[in-house]
PDB file of C-alpha atoms in Angstrom:
ATOM      1  CA  UNK A   1     109.512  13.502  62.053  1.00 40.00           C
ATOM      2  CA  UNK A   2     111.503  16.663  61.365  1.00 45.00           C
ATOM      3  CA  UNK A   3     112.991  17.127  57.917  1.00 45.00           C
ATOM      4  CA  UNK A   4     115.345  20.054  57.411  1.00 49.00           C
ATOM      5  CA  UNK A   5     116.937  20.273  53.993  1.00 48.00           C
ATOM      6  CA  UNK A   6     119.458  22.931  54.935  1.00 45.00           C
ATOM      7  CA  UNK A   7     120.580  24.143  58.351  1.00 49.00           C
ATOM      8  CA  UNK A   8     123.755  26.197  58.483  1.00 47.00           C
ATOM      9  CA  UNK A   9     125.537  26.686  61.813  1.00 49.00           C
ATOM     10  CA  UNK A  10     128.535  28.909  62.388  1.00 47.00           C
ATOM     11  CA  UNK A  11     129.985  26.610  65.046  1.00 49.00           C
ATOM     12  CA  UNK A  12     132.480  28.957  66.701  1.00 53.00           C
ATOM     13  CA  UNK A  13     129.569  31.117  67.863  1.00 55.00           C
ATOM     14  CA  UNK A  14     126.822  28.547  68.333  1.00 67.00           C
ATOM     15  CA  UNK A  15     126.313  27.016  71.736  1.00 74.00           C
ATOM     16  CA  UNK A  16     122.613  26.350  72.106  1.00 78.00           C
ATOM     17  CA  UNK A  17     121.215  24.899  75.339  1.00 79.00           C
ATOM     18  CA  UNK A  18     119.318  21.604  75.102  1.00 82.00           C
ATOM     19  CA  UNK A  19     115.867  23.099  75.645  1.00 84.00           C
ATOM     20  CA  UNK A  20     116.652  25.947  73.267  1.00 86.00           C
ATOM     21  CA  UNK A  21     117.763  23.555  70.535  1.00 86.00           C
ATOM     22  CA  UNK A  22     114.649  21.425  71.057  1.00 87.00           C
ATOM     23  CA  UNK A  23     112.542  24.598  70.698  1.00 91.00           C
ATOM     24  CA  UNK A  24     114.366  25.544  67.480  1.00 90.00           C
ATOM     25  CA  UNK A  25     113.681  22.087  66.065  1.00 89.00           C
ATOM     26  CA  UNK A  26     110.039  22.357  67.130  1.00 91.00           C
ATOM     27  CA  UNK A  27     109.634  25.802  65.561  1.00 94.00           C
ATOM     28  CA  UNK A  28     111.322  24.754  62.325  1.00 93.00           C
ATOM     29  CA  UNK A  29     109.171  21.637  62.091  1.00 91.00           C
ATOM     30  CA  UNK A  30     105.944  23.451  63.014  1.00 94.00           C
ATOM     31  CA  UNK A  31     106.508  26.173  60.407  1.00 96.00           C
ATOM     32  CA  UNK A  32     107.727  23.851  57.644  1.00 93.00           C
ATOM     33  CA  UNK A  33     111.013  25.756  57.409  1.00 93.00           C
ATOM     34  CA  UNK A  34     113.748  23.765  55.711  1.00 89.00           C
ATOM     35  CA  UNK A  35     116.473  26.363  55.208  1.00 89.00           C
ATOM     36  CA  UNK A  36     117.403  27.823  58.601  1.00 88.00           C
ATOM     37  CA  UNK A  37     120.713  29.656  59.038  1.00 88.00           C
ATOM     38  CA  UNK A  38     121.829  30.230  62.624  1.00 85.00           C
ATOM     39  CA  UNK A  39     124.329  33.087  62.786  1.00 81.00           C
ATOM     40  CA  UNK A  40     125.156  33.227  66.450  1.00 80.00           C
ATOM     41  CA  UNK A  41     124.021  32.129  69.895  1.00 82.00           C
ATOM     42  CA  UNK A  42     126.595  31.798  72.682  1.00 72.00           C
ATOM     43  CA  UNK A  43     130.176  30.640  72.914  1.00 66.00           C
ATOM     44  CA  UNK A  44     130.711  27.098  74.171  1.00 69.00           C
ATOM     45  CA  UNK A  45     131.286  28.442  77.708  1.00 72.00           C
ATOM     46  CA  UNK A  46     127.902  30.233  77.623  1.00 66.00           C
ATOM     47  CA  UNK A  47     129.332  33.732  77.261  1.00 65.00           C
ATOM     48  CA  UNK A  48     128.230  36.189  74.607  1.00 57.00           C
ATOM     49  CA  UNK A  49     130.465  36.455  71.505  1.00 62.00           C
ATOM     50  CA  UNK A  50     131.550  39.938  70.404  1.00 60.00           C
ATOM     51  CA  UNK A  51     129.988  42.281  69.519  1.00 62.00           C
ATOM     52  CA  UNK A  52     126.833  40.893  71.173  1.00 64.00           C
ATOM     53  CA  UNK A  53     126.134  41.363  74.872  1.00 63.00           C
ATOM     54  CA  UNK A  54     122.883  39.410  75.307  1.00 64.00           C
ATOM     55  CA  UNK A  55     123.804  36.027  73.780  1.00 58.00           C
ATOM     56  CA  UNK A  56     124.267  34.198  77.078  1.00 59.00           C
ATOM     57  CA  UNK A  57     123.721  30.628  78.256  1.00 62.00           C
ATOM     58  CA  UNK A  58     122.652  29.368  74.825  1.00 69.00           C
ATOM     59  CA  UNK A  59     119.197  30.971  75.029  1.00 75.00           C
ATOM     60  CA  UNK A  60     119.443  34.172  72.950  1.00 84.00           C
ATOM     61  CA  UNK A  61     120.681  34.219  69.382  1.00 89.00           C
ATOM     62  CA  UNK A  62     120.544  35.438  65.811  1.00 88.00           C
ATOM     63  CA  UNK A  63     119.001  33.850  62.732  1.00 92.00           C
ATOM     64  CA  UNK A  64     119.267  34.989  59.137  1.00 94.00           C
ATOM     65  CA  UNK A  65     116.024  36.027  57.501  1.00 96.00           C
ATOM     66  CA  UNK A  66     114.538  33.376  55.225  1.00 96.00           C
ATOM     67  CA  UNK A  67     115.098  33.916  51.519  1.00 96.00           C
ATOM     68  CA  UNK A  68     112.711  33.390  48.616  1.00 97.00           C
ATOM     69  CA  UNK A  69     115.314  31.132  46.941  1.00 96.00           C
ATOM     70  CA  UNK A  70     115.847  29.179  50.215  1.00 92.00           C
ATOM     71  CA  UNK A  71     119.587  29.704  49.714  1.00 89.00           C
ATOM     72  CA  UNK A  72     120.514  30.668  53.268  1.00 87.00           C
ATOM     73  CA  UNK A  73     122.881  33.492  52.375  1.00 90.00           C
ATOM     74  CA  UNK A  74     122.582  36.916  53.994  1.00 92.00           C
ATOM     75  CA  UNK A  75     119.707  39.150  52.935  1.00 95.00           C
ATOM     76  CA  UNK A  76     118.672  42.638  54.037  1.00 94.00           C
ATOM     77  CA  UNK A  77     115.173  43.162  55.433  1.00 94.00           C
ATOM     78  CA  UNK A  78     113.060  44.970  52.842  1.00 93.00           C
ATOM     79  CA  UNK A  79     114.785  43.241  49.942  1.00 95.00           C
ATOM     80  CA  UNK A  80     112.473  41.409  47.523  1.00 96.00           C
ATOM     81  CA  UNK A  81     114.572  38.308  48.337  1.00 97.00           C
ATOM     82  CA  UNK A  82     113.184  38.110  51.899  1.00 97.00           C
ATOM     83  CA  UNK A  83     110.470  35.440  52.103  1.00 97.00           C
ATOM     84  CA  UNK A  84     108.142  37.551  54.264  1.00 97.00           C
ATOM     85  CA  UNK A  85     105.300  35.009  54.436  1.00 97.00           C
ATOM     86  CA  UNK A  86     107.595  32.126  55.403  1.00 97.00           C
ATOM     87  CA  UNK A  87     109.462  34.368  57.852  1.00 97.00           C
ATOM     88  CA  UNK A  88     106.191  35.310  59.542  1.00 98.00           C
ATOM     89  CA  UNK A  89     105.259  31.606  59.803  1.00 98.00           C
ATOM     90  CA  UNK A  90     108.641  30.880  61.395  1.00 97.00           C
ATOM     91  CA  UNK A  91     108.240  33.844  63.768  1.00 97.00           C
ATOM     92  CA  UNK A  92     104.808  32.537  64.819  1.00 98.00           C
ATOM     93  CA  UNK A  93     106.364  29.160  65.586  1.00 97.00           C
ATOM     94  CA  UNK A  94     109.375  30.660  67.390  1.00 96.00           C
ATOM     95  CA  UNK A  95     106.942  32.572  69.591  1.00 96.00           C
ATOM     96  CA  UNK A  96     104.877  29.437  70.201  1.00 95.00           C
ATOM     97  CA  UNK A  97     107.995  27.467  71.171  1.00 94.00           C
ATOM     98  CA  UNK A  98     109.261  30.014  73.682  1.00 94.00           C
ATOM     99  CA  UNK A  99     110.767  33.205  72.241  1.00 94.00           C
ATOM    100  CA  UNK A 100     108.590  36.008  73.594  1.00 94.00           C
ATOM    101  CA  UNK A 101     110.889  38.899  72.620  1.00 93.00           C
ATOM    102  CA  UNK A 102     112.209  39.057  69.042  1.00 94.00           C
ATOM    103  CA  UNK A 103     114.005  42.085  67.655  1.00 92.00           C
ATOM    104  CA  UNK A 104     114.316  43.237  64.074  1.00 94.00           C
ATOM    105  CA  UNK A 105     113.929  46.395  62.088  1.00 91.00           C
ATOM    106  CA  UNK A 106     111.083  48.032  60.250  1.00 91.00           C
ATOM    107  CA  UNK A 107     110.754  47.549  56.515  1.00 91.00           C
ATOM    108  CA  UNK A 108     108.299  49.176  54.143  1.00 90.00           C
ATOM    109  CA  UNK A 109     106.732  50.812  57.203  1.00 87.00           C
ATOM    110  CA  UNK A 110     105.902  47.553  58.956  1.00 92.00           C
ATOM    111  CA  UNK A 111     107.249  44.804  61.168  1.00 95.00           C
ATOM    112  CA  UNK A 112     107.340  41.044  60.898  1.00 96.00           C
ATOM    113  CA  UNK A 113     105.092  39.006  63.239  1.00 95.00           C
ATOM    114  CA  UNK A 114     105.997  39.053  66.976  1.00 96.00           C
ATOM    115  CA  UNK A 115     108.747  41.634  66.381  1.00 94.00           C
ATOM    116  CA  UNK A 116     109.694  44.868  68.050  1.00 90.00           C
ATOM    117  CA  UNK A 117     111.840  47.468  66.333  1.00 90.00           C
ATOM    118  CA  UNK A 118     115.444  47.681  67.506  1.00 86.00           C
ATOM    119  CA  UNK A 119     115.578  51.382  66.641  1.00 89.00           C
ATOM    120  CA  UNK A 120     112.390  52.193  68.548  1.00 89.00           C
ATOM    121  CA  UNK A 121     113.741  50.313  71.578  1.00 86.00           C
ATOM    122  CA  UNK A 122     116.966  52.336  71.496  1.00 88.00           C
ATOM    123  CA  UNK A 123     119.133  49.386  70.456  1.00 84.00           C
ATOM    124  CA  UNK A 124     122.029  50.721  68.437  1.00 82.00           C
ATOM    125  CA  UNK A 125     123.078  47.520  66.651  1.00 81.00           C
ATOM    126  CA  UNK A 126     121.732  46.957  63.150  1.00 82.00           C
ATOM    127  CA  UNK A 127     119.108  44.213  62.850  1.00 86.00           C
ATOM    128  CA  UNK A 128     118.350  44.655  59.145  1.00 89.00           C
ATOM    129  CA  UNK A 129     120.306  41.491  58.297  1.00 90.00           C
ATOM    130  CA  UNK A 130     119.231  39.150  61.117  1.00 91.00           C
ATOM    131  CA  UNK A 131     116.454  38.287  63.534  1.00 94.00           C
ATOM    132  CA  UNK A 132     117.449  38.475  67.208  1.00 91.00           C
ATOM    133  CA  UNK A 133     115.777  35.969  69.541  1.00 93.00           C
ATOM    134  CA  UNK A 134     115.575  36.667  73.277  1.00 90.00           C
ATOM    135  CA  UNK A 135     113.056  36.446  76.095  1.00 91.00           C
ATOM    136  CA  UNK A 136     113.143  32.648  75.928  1.00 92.00           C
ATOM    137  CA  UNK A 137     110.396  31.370  78.221  1.00 91.00           C
ATOM    138  CA  UNK A 138     109.062  28.024  77.002  1.00 88.00           C
ATOM    139  CA  UNK A 139     106.505  25.753  78.570  1.00 79.00           C
ATOM    140  CA  UNK A 140     108.804  22.752  79.018  1.00 68.00           C
ATOM    141  CA  UNK A 141     107.913  19.319  80.270  1.00 69.00           C
ATOM    142  CA  UNK A 142     110.898  17.079  81.075  1.00 65.00           C
ATOM    143  CA  UNK A 143     110.210  13.356  81.089  1.00 68.00           C
ATOM    144  CA  UNK A 144     112.957  11.114  82.479  1.00 63.00           C
ATOM    145  CA  UNK A 145     112.972   7.931  80.440  1.00 67.00           C
ATOM    146  CA  UNK A 146     115.883   6.223  82.195  1.00 64.00           C
ATOM    147  CA  UNK A 147     119.469   5.895  81.105  1.00 64.00           C
ATOM    148  CA  UNK A 148     122.305   8.260  81.796  1.00 60.00           C
ATOM    149  CA  UNK A 149     120.739  11.472  80.494  1.00 50.00           C
ATOM    150  CA  UNK A 150     117.170  12.764  80.678  1.00 48.00           C
ATOM    151  CA  UNK A 151     115.375  13.231  77.389  1.00 50.00           C
ATOM    152  CA  UNK A 152     113.951  16.696  76.972  1.00 50.00           C
ATOM    153  CA  UNK A 153     110.539  16.996  75.380  1.00 53.00           C
ATOM    154  CA  UNK A 154     109.465  20.529  74.465  1.00 51.00           C
ATOM    155  CA  UNK A 155     105.775  21.053  73.911  1.00 54.00           C
ATOM    156  CA  UNK A 156     104.110  24.420  73.289  1.00 56.00           C
ATOM    157  CA  UNK A 157     101.301  25.192  75.673  1.00 54.00           C
ATOM    158  CA  UNK A 158      98.471  26.037  73.297  1.00 56.00           C
ATOM    159  CA  UNK A 159      96.082  26.708  76.158  1.00 42.00           C
ATOM    160  CA  UNK A 160      97.698  29.958  77.325  1.00 42.00           C
TER     161      UNK A 160
END
């Protein structure tokens, strides 16, 4: 059972594919996160909303950093209000559930788990206020259980 106390979606910029959404739920559940804020994925037609270029097909997107007060409002990386330990747990789970390329910025000389620095990669957009997810490559098993739509079951492959 997944219990999320607070999940904020900015619906005009959040189209998330079925597998992607299942992976988000899996990562949130696995990490014990209960205060996820999704800033942006794709538009409903699968195109990338401005100013982003890479948010296509509901697979790449932006999440706010987790806060120590679990409030969900914006926070700048390096602020004492960033819940670094919880964020690293979420990043570990996001990686496990399929995001192999996450972009952020450096803070206090370091990086969060499974992160590469936007500045060091030559990416000009600021990632100090959000985590960018891309490189979505999950190990997905689809089981058809009958009915009009297949049910998608996303399971991390712990053996790789």
